Every structure is written in structure tokens, then in C-alpha cells.
PDB file of C-alpha atoms in Angstrom:
ATOM      1  CA  MET W 198      30.619  47.261  20.931  1.00  0.00           C
ATOM      2  CA  THR W 199      30.577  46.629  17.251  1.00  0.00           C
ATOM      3  CA  ILE W 200      27.728  45.022  15.607  1.00  0.00           C
ATOM      4  CA  ARG W 201      29.050  42.482  13.271  1.00  0.00           C
ATOM      5  CA  ILE W 202      26.256  41.571  10.332  1.00  0.00           C
ATOM      6  CA  ALA W 203      27.263  38.886   7.740  1.00  0.00           C
ATOM      7  CA  MET W 204      25.008  38.539   4.804  1.00  0.00           C
ATOM      8  CA  TRP W 205      25.844  35.225   3.172  1.00  0.00           C
ATOM      9  CA  SER W 206      25.114  35.044  -1.003  1.00  0.00           C
ATOM     10  CA  GLY W 207      25.511  33.140  -3.780  1.00  0.00           C
ATOM     11  CA  PRO W 208      26.894  34.680  -6.755  1.00  0.00           C
ATOM     12  CA  ARG W 209      25.084  36.540  -9.371  1.00  0.00           C
ATOM     13  CA  ASN W 210      22.657  38.149  -6.719  1.00  0.00           C
ATOM     14  CA  ILE W 211      22.272  41.375  -5.778  1.00  0.00           C
ATOM     15  CA  SER W 212      24.803  41.100  -2.935  1.00  0.00           C
ATOM     16  CA  THR W 213      26.908  44.169  -4.170  1.00  0.00           C
ATOM     17  CA  ALA W 214      23.982  46.352  -4.851  1.00  0.00           C
ATOM     18  CA  MET W 215      22.912  45.676  -1.062  1.00  0.00           C
ATOM     19  CA  LEU W 216      26.663  46.491  -0.168  1.00  0.00           C
ATOM     20  CA  ARG W 217      26.142  49.935  -1.698  1.00  0.00           C
ATOM     21  CA  SER W 218      22.464  49.740   0.218  1.00  0.00           C
ATOM     22  CA  TRP W 219      24.533  49.292   3.626  1.00  0.00           C
ATOM     23  CA  GLU W 220      27.354  51.105   2.969  1.00  0.00           C
ATOM     24  CA  ASN W 221      25.272  54.335   2.440  1.00  0.00           C
ATOM     25  CA  ARG W 222      23.933  54.495   5.968  1.00  0.00           C
ATOM     26  CA  PRO W 223      25.410  56.698   8.306  1.00  0.00           C
ATOM     27  CA  ASP W 224      26.355  54.369  10.893  1.00  0.00           C
ATOM     28  CA  THR W 225      28.430  51.256   9.135  1.00  0.00           C
ATOM     29  CA  TYR W 226      31.332  50.414   7.205  1.00  0.00           C
ATOM     30  CA  VAL W 227      31.747  47.642   5.241  1.00  0.00           C
ATOM     31  CA  CYS W 228      34.012  44.513   3.455  1.00  0.00           C
ATOM     32  CA  ASP W 229      33.558  42.733   0.193  1.00  0.00           C
ATOM     33  CA  GLU W 230      34.087  38.875   0.136  1.00  0.00           C
ATOM     34  CA  PRO W 231      36.833  38.885   2.510  1.00  0.00           C
ATOM     35  CA  LEU W 232      37.479  35.057   2.105  1.00  0.00           C
ATOM     36  CA  TYR W 233      37.623  35.361  -1.760  1.00  0.00           C
ATOM     37  CA  ALA W 234      41.779  35.497  -2.042  1.00  0.00           C
ATOM     38  CA  HIS W 235      41.784  32.533   0.008  1.00  0.00           C
ATOM     39  CA  TYR W 236      39.061  30.625  -1.803  1.00  0.00           C
ATOM     40  CA  LEU W 237      40.890  31.086  -4.963  1.00  0.00           C
ATOM     41  CA  LYS W 238      44.505  29.656  -3.933  1.00  0.00           C
ATOM     42  CA  GLU W 239      43.121  26.829  -2.042  1.00  0.00           C
ATOM     43  CA  THR W 240      40.874  25.742  -4.531  1.00  0.00           C
ATOM     44  CA  GLY W 241      42.820  26.654  -7.629  1.00  0.00           C
ATOM     45  CA  ILE W 242      39.945  27.556  -9.350  1.00  0.00           C
ATOM     46  CA  GLU W 243      39.863  30.202 -12.537  1.00  0.00           C
ATOM     47  CA  HIS W 244      38.471  33.338 -11.981  1.00  0.00           C
ATOM     48  CA  PRO W 245      38.753  36.439 -13.705  1.00  0.00           C
ATOM     49  CA  GLY W 246      41.803  38.189 -12.408  1.00  0.00           C
ATOM     50  CA  LYS W 247      42.727  35.250 -10.164  1.00  0.00           C
ATOM     51  CA  GLU W 248      46.312  36.056  -9.270  1.00  0.00           C
ATOM     52  CA  GLU W 249      45.676  39.434  -8.793  1.00  0.00           C
ATOM     53  CA  VAL W 250      43.277  38.565  -5.720  1.00  0.00           C
ATOM     54  CA  ILE W 251      45.238  35.944  -4.349  1.00  0.00           C
ATOM     55  CA  GLU W 252      48.252  38.653  -4.488  1.00  0.00           C
ATOM     56  CA  LYS W 253      47.052  41.406  -3.134  1.00  0.00           C
ATOM     57  CA  GLY W 254      44.352  39.749  -0.847  1.00  0.00           C
ATOM     58  CA  GLU W 255      44.964  38.168   2.715  1.00  0.00           C
ATOM     59  CA  THR W 256      44.832  34.530   2.266  1.00  0.00           C
ATOM     60  CA  ASP W 257      45.217  33.055   5.338  1.00  0.00           C
ATOM     61  CA  TRP W 258      41.731  32.225   6.521  1.00  0.00           C
ATOM     62  CA  LYS W 259      42.698  32.332  10.299  1.00  0.00           C
ATOM     63  CA  LYS W 260      43.987  36.388   9.902  1.00  0.00           C
ATOM     64  CA  VAL W 261      40.618  37.250   8.183  1.00  0.00           C
ATOM     65  CA  THR W 262      38.500  35.750  10.001  1.00  0.00           C
ATOM     66  CA  LYS W 263      40.089  37.325  13.408  1.00  0.00           C
ATOM     67  CA  ASP W 264      40.004  40.757  11.571  1.00  0.00           C
ATOM     68  CA  LEU W 265      36.211  40.023  11.018  1.00  0.00           C
ATOM     69  CA  VAL W 266      35.283  39.733  14.220  1.00  0.00           C
ATOM     70  CA  GLU W 267      37.796  42.257  16.250  1.00  0.00           C
ATOM     71  CA  MET W 268      38.025  44.965  13.542  1.00  0.00           C
ATOM     72  CA  ASN W 269      36.282  47.983  15.020  1.00  0.00           C
ATOM     73  CA  SER W 270      35.593  51.894  13.561  1.00  0.00           C
ATOM     74  CA  GLU W 271      35.822  54.421  16.271  1.00  0.00           C
ATOM     75  CA  ASN W 272      32.765  56.532  14.519  1.00  0.00           C
ATOM     76  CA  ARG W 273      30.581  53.354  13.005  1.00  0.00           C
ATOM     77  CA  ALA W 274      28.442  51.226  15.153  1.00  0.00           C
ATOM     78  CA  ILE W 275      27.847  48.362  12.254  1.00  0.00           C
ATOM     79  CA  PHE W 276      30.327  46.311  10.300  1.00  0.00           C
ATOM     80  CA  TYR W 277      28.288  44.973   7.340  1.00  0.00           C
ATOM     81  CA  GLN W 278      30.470  41.864   5.537  1.00  0.00           C
ATOM     82  CA  LYS W 279      29.116  41.010   2.406  1.00  0.00           C
ATOM     83  CA  HIS W 280      30.274  37.046   2.383  1.00  0.00           C
ATOM     84  CA  MET W 281      29.892  34.591  -0.748  1.00  0.00           C
ATOM     85  CA  THR W 282      28.934  31.088   0.608  1.00  0.00           C
ATOM     86  CA  HIS W 283      30.786  28.892  -1.715  1.00  0.00           C
ATOM     87  CA  HIS W 284      34.110  30.913  -0.134  1.00  0.00           C
ATOM     88  CA  LEU W 285      33.576  29.353   3.422  1.00  0.00           C
ATOM     89  CA  LEU W 286      35.389  26.287   2.724  1.00  0.00           C
ATOM     90  CA  PRO W 287      35.569  23.349   4.912  1.00  0.00           C
ATOM     91  CA  ASN W 288      38.846  23.716   6.083  1.00  0.00           C
ATOM     92  CA  ILE W 289      37.394  27.016   7.953  1.00  0.00           C
ATOM     93  CA  GLU W 290      36.571  26.871  11.269  1.00  0.00           C
ATOM     94  CA  ARG W 291      33.005  28.349  11.966  1.00  0.00           C
ATOM     95  CA  GLU W 292      33.260  29.128  15.379  1.00  0.00           C
ATOM     96  CA  TRP W 293      33.332  33.088  14.293  1.00  0.00           C
ATOM     97  CA  ILE W 294      30.394  32.870  12.792  1.00  0.00           C
ATOM     98  CA  GLY W 295      28.268  32.869  15.804  1.00  0.00           C
ATOM     99  CA  LYS W 296      29.814  36.095  16.564  1.00  0.00           C
ATOM    100  CA  MET W 297      28.212  37.628  13.851  1.00  0.00           C
ATOM    101  CA  ARG W 298      24.232  38.601  13.392  1.00  0.00           C
ATOM    102  CA  ASN W 299      23.899  36.112  10.351  1.00  0.00           C
ATOM    103  CA  CYS W 300      21.446  36.974   7.246  1.00  0.00           C
ATOM    104  CA  PHE W 301      20.928  35.246   4.192  1.00  0.00           C
ATOM    105  CA  LEU W 302      20.456  36.597   0.493  1.00  0.00           C
ATOM    106  CA  ILE W 303      18.702  33.969  -2.195  1.00  0.00           C
ATOM    107  CA  ARG W 304      17.737  33.970  -5.719  1.00  0.00           C
ATOM    108  CA  ASP W 305      15.958  32.043  -7.813  1.00  0.00           C
ATOM    109  CA  PRO W 306      18.666  29.217  -9.143  1.00  0.00           C
ATOM    110  CA  LYS W 307      17.386  29.834 -12.734  1.00  0.00           C
ATOM    111  CA  GLU W 308      18.175  33.789 -12.506  1.00  0.00           C
ATOM    112  CA  VAL W 309      21.475  32.893 -10.993  1.00  0.00           C
ATOM    113  CA  ILE W 310      22.778  30.069 -13.552  1.00  0.00           C
ATOM    114  CA  LEU W 311      21.601  32.117 -16.662  1.00  0.00           C
ATOM    115  CA  SER W 312      23.685  35.051 -15.042  1.00  0.00           C
ATOM    116  CA  TYR W 313      26.606  33.136 -14.089  1.00  0.00           C
ATOM    117  CA  SER W 314      27.094  31.444 -17.436  1.00  0.00           C
ATOM    118  CA  LYS W 315      27.413  34.406 -19.026  1.00  0.00           C
ATOM    119  CA  LYS W 316      30.822  35.061 -17.014  1.00  0.00           C
ATOM    120  CA  ARG W 317      32.043  31.436 -16.822  1.00  0.00           C
ATOM    121  CA  SER W 318      31.223  28.721 -19.638  1.00  0.00           C
ATOM    122  CA  GLU W 319      31.853  25.792 -17.183  1.00  0.00           C
ATOM    123  CA  PHE W 320      30.981  25.507 -13.485  1.00  0.00           C
ATOM    124  CA  THR W 321      29.637  23.073 -10.913  1.00  0.00           C
ATOM    125  CA  ILE W 322      26.727  23.195  -8.532  1.00  0.00           C
ATOM    126  CA  GLU W 323      29.355  24.132  -5.833  1.00  0.00           C
ATOM    127  CA  ASP W 324      30.329  27.297  -7.761  1.00  0.00           C
ATOM    128  CA  ILE W 325      26.710  28.637  -7.555  1.00  0.00           C
ATOM    129  CA  GLY W 326      26.926  28.042  -3.515  1.00  0.00           C
ATOM    130  CA  ILE W 327      23.373  27.170  -2.934  1.00  0.00           C
ATOM    131  CA  ILE W 328      23.907  24.137  -0.972  1.00  0.00           C
ATOM    132  CA  GLN W 329      26.613  25.669   1.315  1.00  0.00           C
ATOM    133  CA  GLN W 330      24.011  28.658   1.926  1.00  0.00           C
ATOM    134  CA  LYS W 331      21.745  25.972   3.082  1.00  0.00           C
ATOM    135  CA  GLU W 332      24.496  24.347   5.432  1.00  0.00           C
ATOM    136  CA  ILE W 333      25.388  27.872   6.926  1.00  0.00           C
ATOM    137  CA  PHE W 334      21.820  28.512   7.460  1.00  0.00           C
ATOM    138  CA  ASP W 335      21.203  24.803   9.583  1.00  0.00           C
ATOM    139  CA  TYR W 336      24.369  25.790  11.094  1.00  0.00           C
ATOM    140  CA  VAL W 337      23.401  29.153  12.341  1.00  0.00           C
ATOM    141  CA  THR W 338      19.925  28.429  13.311  1.00  0.00           C
ATOM    142  CA  GLU W 339      21.567  25.548  15.253  1.00  0.00           C
ATOM    143  CA  ILE W 340      23.860  27.310  17.358  1.00  0.00           C
ATOM    144  CA  GLU W 341      21.192  30.346  17.909  1.00  0.00           C
ATOM    145  CA  GLY W 342      18.423  28.211  18.440  1.00  0.00           C
ATOM    146  CA  LYS W 343      16.281  30.360  16.101  1.00  0.00           C
ATOM    147  CA  ARG W 344      15.995  30.619  12.372  1.00  0.00           C
ATOM    148  CA  PRO W 345      18.056  33.712  10.653  1.00  0.00           C
ATOM    149  CA  PRO W 346      16.519  36.218   8.571  1.00  0.00           C
ATOM    150  CA  VAL W 347      16.299  35.361   4.444  1.00  0.00           C
ATOM    151  CA  ILE W 348      15.440  37.696   2.118  1.00  0.00           C
ATOM    152  CA  ASP W 349      15.009  37.158  -1.406  1.00  0.00           C
ATOM    153  CA  SER W 350      16.269  39.363  -4.527  1.00  0.00           C
ATOM    154  CA  LYS W 351      13.321  39.594  -6.053  1.00  0.00           C
ATOM    155  CA  ASP W 352      11.199  40.835  -3.053  1.00  0.00           C
ATOM    156  CA  ILE W 353      13.879  43.347  -2.560  1.00  0.00           C
ATOM    157  CA  LEU W 354      13.576  44.625  -6.132  1.00  0.00           C
ATOM    158  CA  GLU W 355      10.023  44.490  -5.807  1.00  0.00           C
ATOM    159  CA  ASN W 356       9.703  46.457  -2.700  1.00  0.00           C
ATOM    160  CA  PRO W 357      13.278  47.650  -1.492  1.00  0.00           C
ATOM    161  CA  LYS W 358      11.680  49.862   1.301  1.00  0.00           C
ATOM    162  CA  LYS W 359       9.675  46.988   3.111  1.00  0.00           C
ATOM    163  CA  ILE W 360      11.864  44.430   2.912  1.00  0.00           C
ATOM    164  CA  LEU W 361      14.817  46.336   4.280  1.00  0.00           C
ATOM    165  CA  GLU W 362      12.841  47.904   7.140  1.00  0.00           C
ATOM    166  CA  ALA W 363      11.621  44.366   7.920  1.00  0.00           C
ATOM    167  CA  LEU W 364      15.300  42.857   8.065  1.00  0.00           C
ATOM    168  CA  CYS W 365      16.797  45.956  10.060  1.00  0.00           C
ATOM    169  CA  GLU W 366      13.905  44.797  12.663  1.00  0.00           C
ATOM    170  CA  LYS W 367      14.936  41.336  12.955  1.00  0.00           C
ATOM    171  CA  LEU W 368      18.645  42.501  13.374  1.00  0.00           C
ATOM    172  CA  LYS W 369      17.507  44.849  15.838  1.00  0.00           C
ATOM    173  CA  ILE W 370      19.139  47.840  14.354  1.00  0.00           C
ATOM    174  CA  PRO W 371      17.289  51.079  13.172  1.00  0.00           C
ATOM    175  CA  PHE W 372      16.304  51.475   9.438  1.00  0.00           C
ATOM    176  CA  TYR W 373      17.528  54.642   7.161  1.00  0.00           C
ATOM    177  CA  GLU W 374      16.259  55.795   4.421  1.00  0.00           C
ATOM    178  CA  GLN W 375      19.918  56.239   2.621  1.00  0.00           C
ATOM    179  CA  MET W 376      19.592  52.734   2.094  1.00  0.00           C
ATOM    180  CA  LEU W 377      17.268  53.114  -1.042  1.00  0.00           C
ATOM    181  CA  LYS W 378      19.662  55.235  -2.887  1.00  0.00           C
ATOM    182  CA  TRP W 379      23.381  55.584  -3.335  1.00  0.00           C
ATOM    183  CA  PRO W 380      25.739  57.773  -5.325  1.00  0.00           C
ATOM    184  CA  LYS W 381      26.610  56.254  -8.691  1.00  0.00           C
ATOM    185  CA  GLY W 382      30.442  54.656  -9.184  1.00  0.00           C
ATOM    186  CA  GLU W 383      33.168  52.768  -7.818  1.00  0.00           C
ATOM    187  CA  ARG W 384      33.983  52.366  -3.931  1.00  0.00           C
ATOM    188  CA  ASP W 385      37.235  52.105  -2.362  1.00  0.00           C
ATOM    189  CA  THR W 386      35.635  49.035  -0.705  1.00  0.00           C
ATOM    190  CA  ASP W 387      34.740  47.249  -3.758  1.00  0.00           C
ATOM    191  CA  GLY W 388      37.044  44.245  -4.165  1.00  0.00           C
ATOM    192  CA  ILE W 389      39.749  44.514  -7.042  1.00  0.00           C
ATOM    193  CA  TRP W 390      37.445  41.885  -8.650  1.00  0.00           C
ATOM    194  CA  GLY W 391      34.900  44.498  -9.249  1.00  0.00           C
ATOM    195  CA  LYS W 392      36.380  45.527 -13.127  1.00  0.00           C
ATOM    196  CA  TYR W 393      35.413  41.802 -14.234  1.00  0.00           C
ATOM    197  CA  TRP W 394      31.969  41.482 -11.921  1.00  0.00           C
ATOM    198  CA  TYR W 395      30.446  45.113 -11.263  1.00  0.00           C
ATOM    199  CA  HIS W 396      30.105  46.436 -14.734  1.00  0.00           C
ATOM    200  CA  ASN W 397      26.260  46.808 -14.042  1.00  0.00           C
ATOM    201  CA  VAL W 398      26.427  47.448 -10.272  1.00  0.00           C
ATOM    202  CA  ILE W 399      29.000  50.861 -10.242  1.00  0.00           C
ATOM    203  CA  MET W 400      26.427  52.392 -12.884  1.00  0.00           C
ATOM    204  CA  THR W 401      23.238  52.050 -10.039  1.00  0.00           C
ATOM    205  CA  THR W 402      22.008  54.809  -7.640  1.00  0.00           C
ATOM    206  CA  GLU W 403      19.190  52.458  -6.407  1.00  0.00           C
ATOM    207  CA  PHE W 404      18.156  49.043  -6.664  1.00  0.00           C
ATOM    208  CA  GLY W 405      16.783  48.316 -10.384  1.00  0.00           C
ATOM    209  CA  ARG W 406      13.064  46.687 -10.944  1.00  0.00           C
ATOM    210  CA  TYR W 407      12.813  43.019 -11.159  1.00  0.00           C
ATOM    211  CA  LEU W 408      13.064  41.817 -14.651  1.00  0.00           C
ATOM    212  CA  PRO W 409      11.924  38.227 -14.988  1.00  0.00           C
ATOM    213  CA  LYS W 410      14.220  36.332 -17.159  1.00  0.00           C
ATOM    214  CA  ASN W 411      12.519  34.428 -19.938  1.00  0.00           C
ATOM    215  CA  GLU W 412      15.675  32.485 -21.300  1.00  0.00           C
ATOM    216  CA  ALA W 413      15.866  28.784 -21.475  1.00  0.00           C
ATOM    217  CA  ILE W 414      18.849  27.607 -19.334  1.00  0.00           C
ATOM    218  CA  ASP W 415      21.550  25.627 -21.370  1.00  0.00           C
ATOM    219  CA  GLU W 416      21.060  22.096 -21.117  1.00  0.00           C
ATOM    220  CA  ARG W 417      24.513  21.812 -19.793  1.00  0.00           C
ATOM    221  CA  PHE W 418      23.530  23.093 -16.689  1.00  0.00           C
ATOM    222  CA  GLU W 419      19.885  21.818 -16.434  1.00  0.00           C
ATOM    223  CA  GLU W 420      20.928  19.375 -13.856  1.00  0.00           C
ATOM    224  CA  ILE W 421      22.845  21.643 -11.727  1.00  0.00           C
ATOM    225  CA  TYR W 422      19.459  24.129 -12.053  1.00  0.00           C
ATOM    226  CA  LYS W 423      17.319  20.794 -10.801  1.00  0.00           C
ATOM    227  CA  LYS W 424      19.592  20.366  -8.022  1.00  0.00           C
ATOM    228  CA  CYS W 425      19.986  23.469  -6.826  1.00  0.00           C
ATOM    229  CA  MET W 426      15.878  24.154  -6.505  1.00  0.00           C
ATOM    230  CA  PRO W 427      14.900  21.788  -3.625  1.00  0.00           C
ATOM    231  CA  TYR W 428      17.566  24.082  -1.544  1.00  0.00           C
ATOM    232  CA  TYR W 429      16.149  27.076  -2.762  1.00  0.00           C
ATOM    233  CA  GLU W 430      12.586  25.749  -2.293  1.00  0.00           C
ATOM    234  CA  LYS W 431      13.078  25.257   1.332  1.00  0.00           C
ATOM    235  CA  MET W 432      14.889  28.463   1.876  1.00  0.00           C
ATOM    236  CA  HIS W 433      12.581  30.744   0.231  1.00  0.00           C
ATOM    237  CA  GLU W 434       9.902  29.480   2.249  1.00  0.00           C
ATOM    238  CA  MET W 435      11.530  30.996   5.584  1.00  0.00           C
ATOM    239  CA  ARG W 436      11.949  34.536   3.640  1.00  0.00           C
ATOM    240  CA  ILE W 437      11.297  37.565   4.852  1.00  0.00           C
ATOM    241  CA  LYS W 438       7.439  38.650   3.101  1.00  0.00           C
TER     242      LYS W 438
END
């Protein structure tokens, strides 16, 4: 039976590098933000390449989630799914989430906002996804009766082997050294939006060093940052160390 792993992240994290890491395992196949087309069509929000994503993606969330719980590979035991938390809109039923081994990738909201503001000049706290991430975390905790694993991007960058080994142990799967290095370049599994968002990650062959951001947040986004912090701090306390 296929093991289905759902990694829930907000934007401007190391989620695509994490996708590279998992795809490089010999036992894993992956998908990249499967609910993105539905999200863009439903919200009407302006993102780079919006029309192309909607045209070429699946916009029916029922079809998407059906595939997520039913799709199998003949020679791969694990199906790793990279999800953006804000793509899980309120109209999408949650039952399918219980069929996944869920885990959560967090990042300091200051770093998220500094990065995100370079891609979009206007956004709201909903676009950052931290509130939705905590809601999904609470939902998974409730239905499973235990807390799902949480990892912080800073910890991954500072000690990828240690954190990935611990994550795999929590998910009850083996760790592979191949998760630490991967070939440079684009992937067939990259979303078509990669040309707008993945410029840095396609040049990588491993997780980079952690570099603290010393810039100040634009005052326009200061309130968003303040509202994000309590959610981040709660999840940060529960992270794998």
C-alpha cells in the first residue's frame, strides 16, 4: 500500500528544495502544489502565470483530492505531496487529509514576508498561509489524537541530516542519504509556475546554508508580521529539534 505524505508549508519557504530532497529518494514519487489551479480560479487572485496555471491545471478540487488518495505507482512505495496551506480553501472538504501522513514546514514570518514582498507588492496575511497552517495542524492533531511532526526551515538548513532523519523516523519510513543532495536543474514534476518562482532552487544541488535576513520589513507589512508571530511561535515550540 502506498504511503502518502502531505507536507504543508506556506509560500517562500524551502518547500521546493524539500520536494527535490524527497524526489531524489529511490522509493518516492512527488507532486507539486496540486490544489494551486483550483485556488487561483476560485479566488481570482493575481499571481504570475495565473491563466496558464488555471488552463493547464486541474481546477476541480474533488478530482484533485481523489487522485491524491488513490494514485499509485508500480515501483514507488511513497507518494510525497507538496502543499501550500493557503491553497486549502474553506470550500474544500478535509476528510482526505486523514488518509495522509501529514507534516508541517514552518519558517520565521519575517523571512517569509521579506521574500514574498519581492514577488508581490500587495498581499494579506491569508496569502502567507500561517493561520491556515495552524488550523490544518489542529485538525490533524484532533483526528489523529497526536501532534504531527513540525520542522523549521532554519533547522533544516543548519543540520539537514539530523532533522530529516528525525522526520523520517516520525513518519515511520527509512531515511536515505540521497535526500541530502540532488541533480541541478528543472524537473518534469515542477509546476508550470516554476519559471516565475523557482529561479533559485533549480540551481541547487543541496540545502543551502542558513543566512539570517537583517533587512527591515516594509512598514506596510508590519501588521501582517505581528499577526503571524503568535501562530508561528506556537508551532515553533512543537518542532523537531
